[in-house]
Coordinates of C-alpha atoms in Angstrom, one line a residue:
Chain A
M1 CA -5.1 -27.0 -18.0
K2 CA -5.8 -24.1 -19.9
L3 CA -2.4 -23.1 -21.0
S4 CA 0.7 -25.5 -21.6
S5 CA 4.1 -24.9 -20.5
E6 CA 4.9 -23.8 -24.0
E7 CA 2.4 -21.1 -24.1
V8 CA 3.2 -19.9 -20.5
N9 CA 6.9 -19.7 -21.7
E10 CA 5.9 -17.7 -24.7
I11 CA 4.1 -15.2 -22.6
A12 CA 6.9 -15.0 -20.1
L13 CA 9.2 -14.1 -23.1
E14 CA 6.8 -11.5 -24.4
S15 CA 7.3 -9.7 -20.9
R16 CA 11.2 -10.3 -21.2
L17 CA 11.3 -12.8 -18.7
V18 CA 13.5 -15.9 -19.2
L19 CA 12.2 -18.6 -16.6
S20 CA 14.3 -21.4 -15.1
D21 CA 12.6 -24.9 -15.5
Q22 CA 11.6 -24.8 -12.0
E23 CA 10.2 -21.2 -12.3
L24 CA 8.3 -22.2 -15.5
E25 CA 6.9 -25.2 -13.5
N26 CA 5.6 -22.7 -10.9
A27 CA 4.4 -20.2 -13.5
V28 CA 2.4 -22.9 -15.5
R29 CA 0.6 -23.9 -12.1
Y30 CA 0.1 -20.4 -11.1
I31 CA -1.4 -19.4 -14.2
N32 CA -3.7 -22.0 -14.5
N33 CA -5.0 -21.7 -11.1
F34 CA -5.6 -18.1 -11.5
L35 CA -7.4 -18.4 -14.9
D36 CA -9.7 -21.2 -13.0
M37 CA -10.5 -18.4 -10.4
L38 CA -11.5 -15.9 -13.2
D39 CA -14.1 -18.4 -14.6
R40 CA -16.3 -17.4 -11.9
F41 CA -16.8 -14.2 -14.2
K42 CA -18.9 -16.4 -16.7
E43 CA -21.7 -16.7 -14.0
L44 CA -22.4 -13.0 -14.4
D45 CA -24.2 -11.3 -17.2
L46 CA -21.9 -8.6 -18.4
K47 CA -23.3 -7.7 -21.7
D48 CA -24.7 -4.3 -20.6
V49 CA -22.2 -3.5 -18.0
E50 CA -20.0 -0.5 -18.8
P51 CA -16.3 -0.9 -17.8
F52 CA -15.5 0.9 -14.5
S53 CA -14.5 4.2 -14.1
F54 CA -14.5 6.7 -11.1
A55 CA -17.4 9.2 -11.4
E56 CA -15.2 12.2 -10.5
A57 CA -12.5 11.2 -13.1
L58 CA -14.5 12.1 -16.3
E59 CA -12.7 15.3 -16.5
C60 CA -9.2 14.8 -17.6
P61 CA -7.0 17.7 -16.4
L62 CA -5.1 19.4 -19.2
R63 CA -2.0 21.7 -19.4
E64 CA -0.8 23.9 -22.0
D65 CA 1.4 21.8 -24.7
A66 CA 4.5 23.5 -24.0
V67 CA 8.1 22.2 -23.3
K68 CA 8.7 22.7 -19.5
P69 CA 12.3 21.9 -18.4
F70 CA 12.9 19.5 -15.7
A71 CA 15.2 21.2 -13.0
N72 CA 17.0 18.0 -12.1
T73 CA 18.1 16.3 -15.3
R74 CA 21.5 15.8 -14.2
A75 CA 20.2 13.6 -11.2
I76 CA 18.2 11.4 -13.8
L77 CA 21.3 10.9 -16.0
D78 CA 23.4 10.1 -13.1
E79 CA 21.5 7.1 -12.1
S80 CA 21.8 5.3 -15.5
A81 CA 25.1 3.5 -16.6
H82 CA 24.2 3.8 -20.1
V83 CA 24.6 7.6 -20.8
E84 CA 26.6 9.2 -23.4
N85 CA 26.5 12.9 -24.1
S86 CA 23.7 13.5 -22.0
L87 CA 21.6 10.8 -23.6
F88 CA 20.6 7.5 -23.1
K89 CA 22.5 5.0 -25.1
V90 CA 20.9 1.4 -25.5
P91 CA 22.5 -1.9 -27.1
R92 CA 21.8 -2.4 -30.9
I93 CA 17.9 -3.0 -31.5
M94 CA 18.2 -4.8 -34.9
E95 CA 19.3 -8.3 -34.2
E96 CA 22.3 -9.5 -36.6
Chain B
M1 CA 8.3 11.2 32.4
A2 CA 7.9 8.5 29.7
E3 CA 10.8 7.8 27.1
L4 CA 10.4 10.6 24.4
Y5 CA 10.1 7.8 21.8
E6 CA 6.9 6.7 23.5
L7 CA 5.0 9.9 22.7
D8 CA 2.6 9.9 19.9
L9 CA 2.7 12.7 17.3
S10 CA 0.5 15.2 19.1
S11 CA 2.1 14.9 22.4
A12 CA 5.7 15.0 21.0
S13 CA 4.8 18.1 19.0
E14 CA 3.4 19.9 22.0
G15 CA 6.4 19.0 24.0
L16 CA 8.6 20.5 21.3
K17 CA 6.6 23.5 21.1
A18 CA 6.7 24.1 24.8
G19 CA 10.3 23.5 24.8
K20 CA 10.3 20.6 27.2
F21 CA 12.8 18.9 24.9
S22 CA 14.5 19.6 21.7
P23 CA 14.0 18.1 18.3
E24 CA 17.5 16.5 18.8
E25 CA 16.6 14.9 22.1
L26 CA 13.2 13.5 20.5
F27 CA 15.2 12.1 17.5
D28 CA 18.1 10.6 19.6
S29 CA 15.5 8.9 21.7
C30 CA 13.7 7.4 18.8
W31 CA 16.8 6.5 16.9
K32 CA 18.0 4.8 19.9
R33 CA 14.8 2.8 20.2
A34 CA 14.9 1.9 16.6
Q35 CA 18.7 0.8 17.0
S36 CA 17.8 -1.4 19.9
C37 CA 14.8 -3.2 18.3
E38 CA 16.3 -3.2 14.7
K39 CA 18.2 -6.5 14.8
N40 CA 14.9 -8.1 15.9
I41 CA 12.4 -6.2 13.6
R42 CA 14.5 -5.7 10.6
A43 CA 12.2 -2.6 9.3
F44 CA 14.8 -0.5 7.6
I45 CA 15.9 -0.8 4.0
T46 CA 18.0 2.4 4.0
E47 CA 18.5 4.2 7.6
T48 CA 18.9 8.0 6.9
E49 CA 20.7 9.3 10.3
D50 CA 22.9 11.6 8.3
F51 CA 20.0 13.2 6.1
A52 CA 18.0 13.4 9.6
R53 CA 20.8 15.2 11.5
E54 CA 21.2 17.8 8.7
Q55 CA 17.5 18.3 8.7
L56 CA 17.5 18.8 12.4
K57 CA 19.9 21.8 12.0
N58 CA 16.8 23.6 10.7
S59 CA 14.2 22.4 13.2
G60 CA 12.3 24.7 15.4
K61 CA 11.8 27.2 12.7
S62 CA 8.4 26.1 11.5
S63 CA 5.2 26.5 13.4
S64 CA 3.9 23.0 11.8
I65 CA 3.1 20.3 14.4
F66 CA 5.5 18.0 12.0
D67 CA 8.3 20.4 12.9
G68 CA 11.1 18.1 14.2
I69 CA 8.9 15.0 14.3
P70 CA 10.8 11.8 13.1
T71 CA 9.0 9.7 10.4
V72 CA 9.7 6.7 8.2
L73 CA 8.5 6.1 4.7
K74 CA 7.7 2.9 2.7
D75 CA 10.5 2.5 0.0
N76 CA 8.3 3.0 -2.7
L77 CA 7.9 6.6 -1.9
C78 CA 10.2 8.7 -3.7
T79 CA 12.6 10.8 -1.9
Q80 CA 15.1 13.0 -3.9
G81 CA 18.7 11.7 -3.8
I82 CA 17.9 8.9 -1.2
R83 CA 17.9 5.4 -2.5
T84 CA 14.5 4.0 -3.2
T85 CA 13.9 0.4 -4.0
A86 CA 10.4 -0.7 -3.8
A87 CA 12.3 -3.9 -2.3
S88 CA 13.3 -4.8 -5.4
K89 CA 16.9 -5.9 -6.7
I90 CA 15.9 -4.2 -10.0
L91 CA 16.1 -0.8 -8.7
G92 CA 19.4 -1.2 -7.4
N93 CA 20.8 1.9 -5.7
W94 CA 18.5 4.0 -7.6
R95 CA 17.9 7.7 -6.2
P96 CA 14.9 9.6 -7.4
P97 CA 15.4 12.9 -9.1
Y98 CA 12.3 14.3 -7.0
D99 CA 10.3 13.8 -4.0
A100 CA 7.0 12.3 -3.8
T101 CA 4.4 15.0 -3.0
V102 CA 3.5 13.5 0.3
W103 CA 7.1 13.7 1.4
K104 CA 7.4 17.1 -0.1
L105 CA 4.8 18.2 2.0
L106 CA 6.0 16.5 5.3
R107 CA 9.6 17.6 4.5
E108 CA 8.5 21.3 4.0
S109 CA 6.7 20.9 7.3
G110 CA 10.0 19.9 9.1
A111 CA 9.2 16.2 9.4
I112 CA 12.7 14.4 10.0
L113 CA 13.2 11.3 7.9
M114 CA 14.8 8.6 9.9
G115 CA 14.7 5.8 7.0
K116 CA 13.0 4.1 4.2
V117 CA 11.2 0.9 5.2
N118 CA 10.9 -2.5 4.1
M119 CA 7.8 -3.8 2.2
D120 CA 6.7 -6.7 -0.1
E121 CA 8.7 -6.4 -3.4
F122 CA 6.5 -3.5 -5.6
A123 CA 3.9 -4.0 -2.9
M124 CA 2.9 -7.4 -4.1
G125 CA 2.4 -9.6 -1.0
N126 CA 0.9 -9.4 2.5
T127 CA 3.7 -10.6 4.7
C128 CA 6.6 -8.0 4.3
G129 CA 8.6 -11.2 3.7
N130 CA 8.6 -11.0 -0.2
S131 CA 11.4 -8.4 -0.3
A132 CA 14.9 -8.6 -1.9
F133 CA 16.1 -7.2 1.7
G134 CA 14.8 -10.1 3.7
A135 CA 11.5 -10.2 6.0
T136 CA 10.7 -7.7 8.6
R137 CA 9.3 -9.3 11.9
N138 CA 6.2 -8.3 13.9
P139 CA 7.4 -6.1 17.1
H140 CA 4.7 -7.9 19.2
D141 CA 6.1 -11.5 18.4
I142 CA 9.2 -11.7 16.4
S143 CA 8.4 -15.2 15.0
R144 CA 5.4 -13.8 13.1
V145 CA 4.9 -11.5 10.2
P146 CA 4.0 -7.9 10.5
G147 CA 1.7 -7.8 7.4
G148 CA 2.4 -6.4 4.3
S149 CA 3.0 -4.9 2.0
S150 CA 3.6 -1.8 4.3
G151 CA 5.0 -4.2 7.2
G152 CA 8.2 -1.8 7.6
S153 CA 6.1 1.1 8.2
A154 CA 3.7 -0.5 10.6
A155 CA 6.3 -2.4 12.7
A156 CA 8.4 0.9 13.1
V157 CA 5.3 2.8 14.4
A158 CA 4.2 0.0 16.6
A159 CA 7.8 -0.4 18.2
G160 CA 8.2 3.2 18.9
Y161 CA 10.8 4.0 16.2
V162 CA 8.7 6.9 15.1
P163 CA 5.2 8.2 16.1
F164 CA 3.8 7.8 12.5
S165 CA 4.7 6.7 9.1
L166 CA 3.4 6.4 5.6
G167 CA 2.7 3.3 3.3
S168 CA 0.5 2.4 0.5
D169 CA -2.5 0.3 -0.1
T170 CA -3.5 -1.3 -3.1
G171 CA -5.6 -4.2 -1.8
G172 CA -5.0 -4.0 2.0
S173 CA -1.3 -3.1 2.4
I174 CA -1.9 -0.3 5.1
R175 CA -5.0 -1.9 7.0
Q176 CA -3.8 -5.4 7.2
P177 CA -0.3 -4.6 8.6
A178 CA -1.8 -2.1 10.8
S179 CA -3.9 -4.5 12.2
Y180 CA -1.4 -7.3 12.6
C181 CA 1.1 -4.7 14.3
G182 CA -1.8 -3.1 16.6
I183 CA -1.9 0.2 15.5
Y184 CA -4.0 2.5 13.3
G185 CA -3.9 2.7 9.6
L186 CA -5.9 4.6 7.0
K187 CA -6.4 3.6 3.4
P188 CA -7.9 7.0 2.2
T189 CA -10.5 7.6 -0.5
Y190 CA -8.7 7.1 -4.0
G191 CA -7.9 10.6 -5.1
M192 CA -7.9 12.1 -1.4
V193 CA -3.9 11.9 -1.2
S194 CA -1.6 12.6 -4.1
R195 CA 0.1 9.4 -5.5
Y196 CA 2.7 11.6 -7.5
G197 CA 6.1 9.8 -6.6
L198 CA 4.6 6.7 -5.4
I199 CA 6.1 3.7 -7.5
S200 CA 3.2 2.3 -9.3
Y201 CA 1.7 -1.0 -9.0
G202 CA -2.0 -1.0 -9.8
S203 CA -2.4 2.8 -10.6
S204 CA -6.2 2.7 -10.5
L205 CA -6.2 0.8 -6.9
D206 CA -2.9 2.4 -5.2
Q207 CA -3.4 4.8 -2.3
I208 CA -0.9 6.4 0.0
G209 CA -1.8 6.6 3.7
P210 CA -0.8 7.1 7.2
F211 CA 0.0 4.8 10.1
A212 CA -0.1 6.1 13.8
R213 CA -0.7 5.0 17.4
T214 CA -3.6 7.2 17.9
V215 CA -6.5 8.2 15.5
R216 CA -5.9 11.8 16.4
D217 CA -2.4 11.4 14.7
L218 CA -4.2 10.0 11.6
Q219 CA -6.4 13.0 11.4
L220 CA -3.1 15.6 11.8
V221 CA -1.4 13.5 8.9
M222 CA -4.4 13.4 6.7
Q223 CA -5.1 17.3 7.5
L224 CA -1.6 17.9 5.9
L225 CA -1.9 15.4 3.0
A226 CA -5.3 15.7 1.8
Q227 CA -4.9 18.4 -0.5
H228 CA -5.2 18.6 -4.5
D229 CA -2.1 18.1 -6.4
P230 CA -2.0 18.9 -10.0
M231 CA 0.9 16.3 -10.6
D232 CA -1.7 13.6 -10.1
S233 CA -4.5 13.4 -12.5
S234 CA -6.7 11.3 -10.1
S235 CA -6.1 13.9 -7.1
F236 CA -9.6 15.4 -6.0
R237 CA -10.8 19.1 -6.7
E238 CA -13.1 21.0 -5.1
K239 CA -13.3 19.0 -1.9
N240 CA -12.6 20.7 1.4
P241 CA -12.1 17.7 3.9
D242 CA -12.0 19.0 7.5
F243 CA -10.0 16.5 9.7
T244 CA -10.1 18.8 12.8
H245 CA -9.8 16.6 15.8
N246 CA -12.9 16.7 18.1
P247 CA -12.5 14.4 21.4
N248 CA -16.1 14.8 22.0
V249 CA -17.4 13.4 18.9
N250 CA -20.2 10.7 18.9
L251 CA -21.9 8.2 17.0
K252 CA -25.7 9.1 17.8
G253 CA -27.8 7.8 15.1
K254 CA -25.1 6.7 12.8
R255 CA -25.8 3.5 10.9
V256 CA -23.0 0.8 11.0
A257 CA -23.8 -2.4 9.0
L258 CA -22.4 -5.8 9.1
V259 CA -22.2 -7.6 6.0
K260 CA -24.7 -10.6 5.5
E261 CA -22.5 -12.8 3.5
F262 CA -19.4 -12.5 5.6
Q263 CA -21.5 -13.8 8.6
S264 CA -20.9 -17.5 7.8
F265 CA -17.3 -17.2 7.0
T266 CA -14.9 -18.6 9.7
L267 CA -12.8 -16.1 11.8
D268 CA -10.2 -16.7 14.8
A269 CA -11.9 -16.5 17.9
P270 CA -10.5 -13.2 19.2
I271 CA -11.5 -11.6 16.0
S272 CA -15.2 -12.9 16.1
D273 CA -15.1 -11.8 20.1
A274 CA -13.7 -8.5 18.8
M275 CA -16.6 -7.8 16.2
K276 CA -19.2 -8.6 19.0
H277 CA -17.6 -6.4 21.5
V278 CA -17.3 -3.5 19.1
E279 CA -20.7 -3.9 18.0
K280 CA -22.0 -3.6 21.6
I281 CA -19.8 -0.3 21.8
L282 CA -21.3 1.1 18.8
E283 CA -24.7 0.3 20.2
D284 CA -23.7 1.9 23.6
E285 CA -22.7 5.1 21.7
G286 CA -26.0 5.5 20.1
A287 CA -25.1 4.0 16.7
I288 CA -27.9 1.5 14.9
I289 CA -26.4 -1.8 13.8
T290 CA -27.9 -2.9 10.5
E291 CA -26.9 -5.5 8.0
V292 CA -26.1 -5.0 4.1
S293 CA -26.1 -7.7 1.4
L294 CA -23.1 -7.5 -0.7
P295 CA -23.4 -10.8 -2.7
I296 CA -21.2 -9.9 -6.0
I297 CA -18.5 -8.5 -3.6
S298 CA -18.5 -11.6 -1.6
K299 CA -18.2 -13.8 -4.5
Y300 CA -16.2 -12.2 -7.4
A301 CA -14.2 -9.2 -5.6
V302 CA -11.0 -11.4 -5.4
A303 CA -10.9 -12.6 -8.9
C304 CA -11.8 -9.2 -10.1
Y305 CA -9.1 -7.5 -8.0
Y306 CA -6.3 -9.7 -9.0
A307 CA -7.1 -9.7 -12.7
L308 CA -6.8 -6.0 -12.7
A309 CA -4.0 -5.7 -10.2
M310 CA -1.8 -7.9 -12.3
S311 CA -2.9 -6.5 -15.6
E312 CA -1.9 -2.8 -14.4
A313 CA 1.3 -4.2 -12.7
H314 CA 2.3 -5.8 -16.0
T315 CA 2.1 -2.5 -17.7
N316 CA 3.6 -0.6 -15.0
L317 CA 6.6 -2.8 -14.6
E318 CA 7.5 -2.6 -18.3
R319 CA 9.6 0.4 -17.5
Y320 CA 12.2 -1.6 -15.6
D321 CA 14.7 -2.2 -18.6
G322 CA 17.9 -1.6 -17.1
V323 CA 18.6 1.5 -19.2
R324 CA 17.5 4.4 -17.1
Y325 CA 17.8 3.2 -13.5
G326 CA 18.8 0.4 -11.1
Y327 CA 20.2 -3.1 -12.0
T328 CA 21.8 -3.3 -15.5
V329 CA 24.3 -5.4 -17.4
Q330 CA 26.8 -3.9 -19.6
D331 CA 27.8 -6.5 -22.0
A332 CA 24.4 -7.5 -23.8
K333 CA 24.5 -8.1 -27.7
G334 CA 21.4 -6.6 -28.3
I335 CA 18.5 -4.6 -26.4
K336 CA 16.4 -7.8 -26.0
E337 CA 19.2 -9.9 -24.3
M338 CA 19.7 -6.8 -22.1
F339 CA 15.8 -6.5 -21.2
E340 CA 15.7 -10.3 -20.5
R341 CA 18.7 -10.6 -18.3
V342 CA 17.7 -7.4 -16.4
R343 CA 14.2 -8.4 -15.7
S344 CA 14.9 -12.2 -15.2
Y345 CA 17.4 -11.4 -12.5
G346 CA 16.0 -8.2 -11.0
F347 CA 12.4 -9.3 -10.2
G348 CA 11.4 -11.7 -7.6
S349 CA 9.4 -14.9 -8.3
E350 CA 6.0 -13.3 -7.0
V351 CA 6.6 -10.2 -9.3
K352 CA 7.2 -12.4 -12.3
S353 CA 4.1 -14.6 -11.6
R354 CA 2.0 -11.3 -11.5
I355 CA 3.6 -9.9 -14.6
I356 CA 3.1 -13.0 -16.8
A357 CA -0.3 -13.4 -15.4
G358 CA -1.0 -9.8 -16.3
T359 CA 0.6 -10.3 -19.8
C360 CA -1.6 -13.2 -20.4
L361 CA -4.9 -11.5 -19.4
T362 CA -4.4 -8.5 -21.5
E363 CA -3.3 -10.2 -24.9
P364 CA -5.7 -9.5 -27.6
S365 CA -7.0 -13.0 -27.7
R366 CA -7.8 -13.0 -24.0
C367 CA -8.3 -9.5 -23.1
E368 CA -12.2 -9.4 -23.5
E369 CA -12.7 -12.7 -21.5
Y370 CA -10.7 -11.6 -18.6
Y371 CA -9.4 -8.0 -18.3
V372 CA -12.4 -6.3 -19.8
A373 CA -14.9 -8.7 -18.0
A374 CA -12.7 -7.5 -14.6
T375 CA -13.5 -4.1 -15.4
K376 CA -17.1 -4.7 -15.7
V377 CA -17.4 -6.6 -12.7
R378 CA -15.5 -3.7 -10.8
T379 CA -18.6 -1.7 -12.0
L380 CA -20.8 -4.0 -10.4
I381 CA -18.9 -4.0 -7.2
A382 CA -18.7 -0.1 -7.1
Q383 CA -22.4 0.0 -7.6
E384 CA -23.2 -2.8 -4.8
F385 CA -21.2 -0.5 -2.4
A386 CA -23.0 2.7 -3.5
R387 CA -26.3 1.1 -2.9
A388 CA -25.2 -0.1 0.5
F389 CA -24.1 3.4 1.5
E390 CA -27.3 4.8 0.8
N391 CA -28.6 2.8 3.8
T392 CA -25.7 3.0 6.1
D393 CA -22.8 5.3 7.2
F394 CA -20.3 2.8 7.8
I395 CA -19.6 -0.9 7.4
L396 CA -17.7 -2.8 10.1
Q397 CA -15.9 -6.0 9.3
P398 CA -12.7 -7.8 10.1
V399 CA -9.4 -7.0 8.4
T400 CA -8.4 -10.6 8.2
P401 CA -9.6 -13.8 9.1
S402 CA -6.8 -14.6 11.5
L403 CA -4.2 -13.0 13.7
A404 CA -0.7 -12.4 12.3
P405 CA 0.6 -15.8 11.1
K406 CA 4.1 -17.3 11.8
I407 CA 6.8 -16.4 9.5
G408 CA 6.9 -19.0 6.6
E409 CA 3.3 -20.3 7.5
V410 CA 1.9 -19.3 4.0
D411 CA -0.6 -21.4 2.0
E412 CA 1.0 -23.5 -0.6
D413 CA -1.9 -22.6 -3.0
E414 CA -1.4 -18.9 -3.8
M415 CA -5.1 -18.5 -4.7
K416 CA -6.2 -19.6 -1.2
G417 CA -3.9 -17.1 0.2
Y418 CA -5.5 -14.3 -2.0
E419 CA -8.8 -15.3 -0.7
T420 CA -8.1 -14.0 2.7
D421 CA -7.7 -10.7 1.4
L422 CA -11.5 -10.5 0.7
Y423 CA -12.0 -7.9 3.6
T424 CA -9.7 -5.6 2.4
L425 CA -9.3 -5.5 -1.4
P426 CA -12.9 -4.5 -2.4
V427 CA -12.5 -1.1 -0.7
N428 CA -9.5 -0.6 -3.4
L429 CA -11.8 -1.6 -6.2
A430 CA -14.6 1.0 -5.4
G431 CA -11.9 3.5 -4.2
L432 CA -13.4 3.8 -0.6
P433 CA -11.8 4.8 2.7
G434 CA -10.9 2.2 5.1
L435 CA -9.7 2.3 8.7
S436 CA -7.9 -0.4 10.5
F437 CA -8.5 0.2 14.1
F438 CA -7.0 -1.4 17.2
T439 CA -9.3 -3.3 19.6
G440 CA -7.2 -5.1 22.1
Y441 CA -5.0 -8.0 22.6
A442 CA -5.2 -11.7 22.7
G443 CA -2.5 -13.0 24.5
K444 CA 0.3 -10.7 23.3
L445 CA -0.9 -10.6 19.7
P446 CA -3.0 -7.4 18.7
V447 CA -6.6 -7.7 17.2
G448 CA -7.6 -5.3 14.6
L449 CA -11.1 -4.3 12.8
Q450 CA -12.0 -2.3 10.0
L451 CA -14.5 0.3 9.4
I452 CA -15.4 1.3 5.8
G453 CA -17.1 4.5 4.7
A454 CA -18.6 5.9 1.4
R455 CA -16.1 7.5 -0.9
W456 CA -15.0 11.2 0.6
S457 CA -16.1 10.1 3.9
D458 CA -12.7 10.0 5.4
P459 CA -13.2 12.8 8.0
E460 CA -16.3 11.1 9.2
L461 CA -14.6 7.5 9.4
L462 CA -11.7 9.0 11.6
N463 CA -14.4 10.8 13.8
A464 CA -15.8 7.2 14.5
G465 CA -12.3 6.0 14.9
V466 CA -11.8 8.7 17.9
V467 CA -15.1 7.3 19.5
L468 CA -13.8 3.8 19.1
E469 CA -10.4 4.6 20.4
R470 CA -12.0 6.3 23.6
R471 CA -13.9 3.3 24.3
L472 CA -11.3 0.5 23.4
G473 CA -8.2 2.2 24.4
S474 CA -5.1 2.8 22.6
P475 CA -2.3 0.6 21.9
K476 CA 0.8 0.3 24.0
I477 CA 4.1 0.3 22.2
A478 CA 5.2 -3.2 21.3
D479 CA 8.3 -4.9 23.0
G480 CA 10.0 -5.0 19.7
G481 CA 11.6 -8.2 20.7
V482 CA 13.6 -6.2 23.4
E483 CA 12.9 -7.1 27.0

């Protein structure tokens, strides 16, 4: 086992996921099986290999750095249950 | 005359243009067909009959072949003002404020939206059973899966709800359900079709593409969708793909390779029989059958794919926080509690597993060993394909090792289940086009195979598909569980 259930739980909490006992048990099995699968990479010599990128994607398209209003902002706000004065309102960020 | 719902896209369009029937009559026939099958198939997440009938009021005004043609969209494609869920509880009743480019192009051409269809949650899965809205069933045998993740899009076309549909393919999610449902599905070259408005899963792998009951119809859809979109930075420029249908196209002198390493893998008998049959047809048509060796792909593609897909998914799914859209809670004491409650309830178990795995692989202490290593393995995979396509025009291979499995007949070991995606996901890693094509039936179950081409060879790939369809015959409409 590469990761203990405490470690997996910690990773889940980093992702803002609170797991039930059953979910945690499944996640521990899943992650460890997955990491075993990834051990295959160790058979390869990757020292001089560049990370992948699409050959055609080297040129990043740019546009003018100017504010461009979105026509349908009302529709965006209408979908949120946390709007006040056309702003998103979130619960307190600092814990008490 | 056949029922109108039985018409393919080309024939339906010709009939409309010739005034043989009206767009309303076509829609009514398709809608009635969908309603009669739906209790068995369960393809829809959201039916959009009212929206469609509004659209029909303006039909007949455009010269586009799509004018008045009903379609359905996978529910990860944004439709302005129409609920879009990605089959997840976390998006709730979210209505996007804009249209995906692919839907904008179709809508402006007069296509009629019949509904948004089922999928595995956030496109993670290959059965269309991993959905917050329940499982879709295979229209050829309702005890079996339609495949996934774009199972609703495939089932709706196979059962005759609509003549064509759109799905997305991150690791096989168009090609595998097309195969299980006995129709044609194209995963285009990465960059050939705009991804703007597609709810992201693995952004470097995701690609939108069409399903249809003829290859010609795939060509018609691609002719419309393959255009540069400034809203998608990966959208191609300076390409001018020509998808014009030529019924007399041939394969003389084309080289079609089989993968050496795949030859020893076990396949269901109907699939290995279909491979032999198609090889023979290709030779009859003047193609040269060759062999390529893909040792890196055969051994490392599955691990590489899942490492990258999960890493990208974990980043893409960070945005679901309960603030801006979808499911939320009102009484959280702080923002951390709100995020935790929303995400823990809103995501399904497969999605949670993949988010946790992606978080794990990209943590600073593990990133080099897993995520960065996977991006390097991906380079080797793309290079291996590029070398192969120096000596061949196409690669012929299965889509899956077996025919559509029974619902619930899944591998207990997820990793073993992932290994069955070996035939589809390398295509996404290298950004290649892949055509899933119908070859015939084994009993009542359809048997599909796959043809893969080099990057940007989508038009040639579909031309090859035209030849194969001419020789193998087109699929018939599935009974949809209705006698």
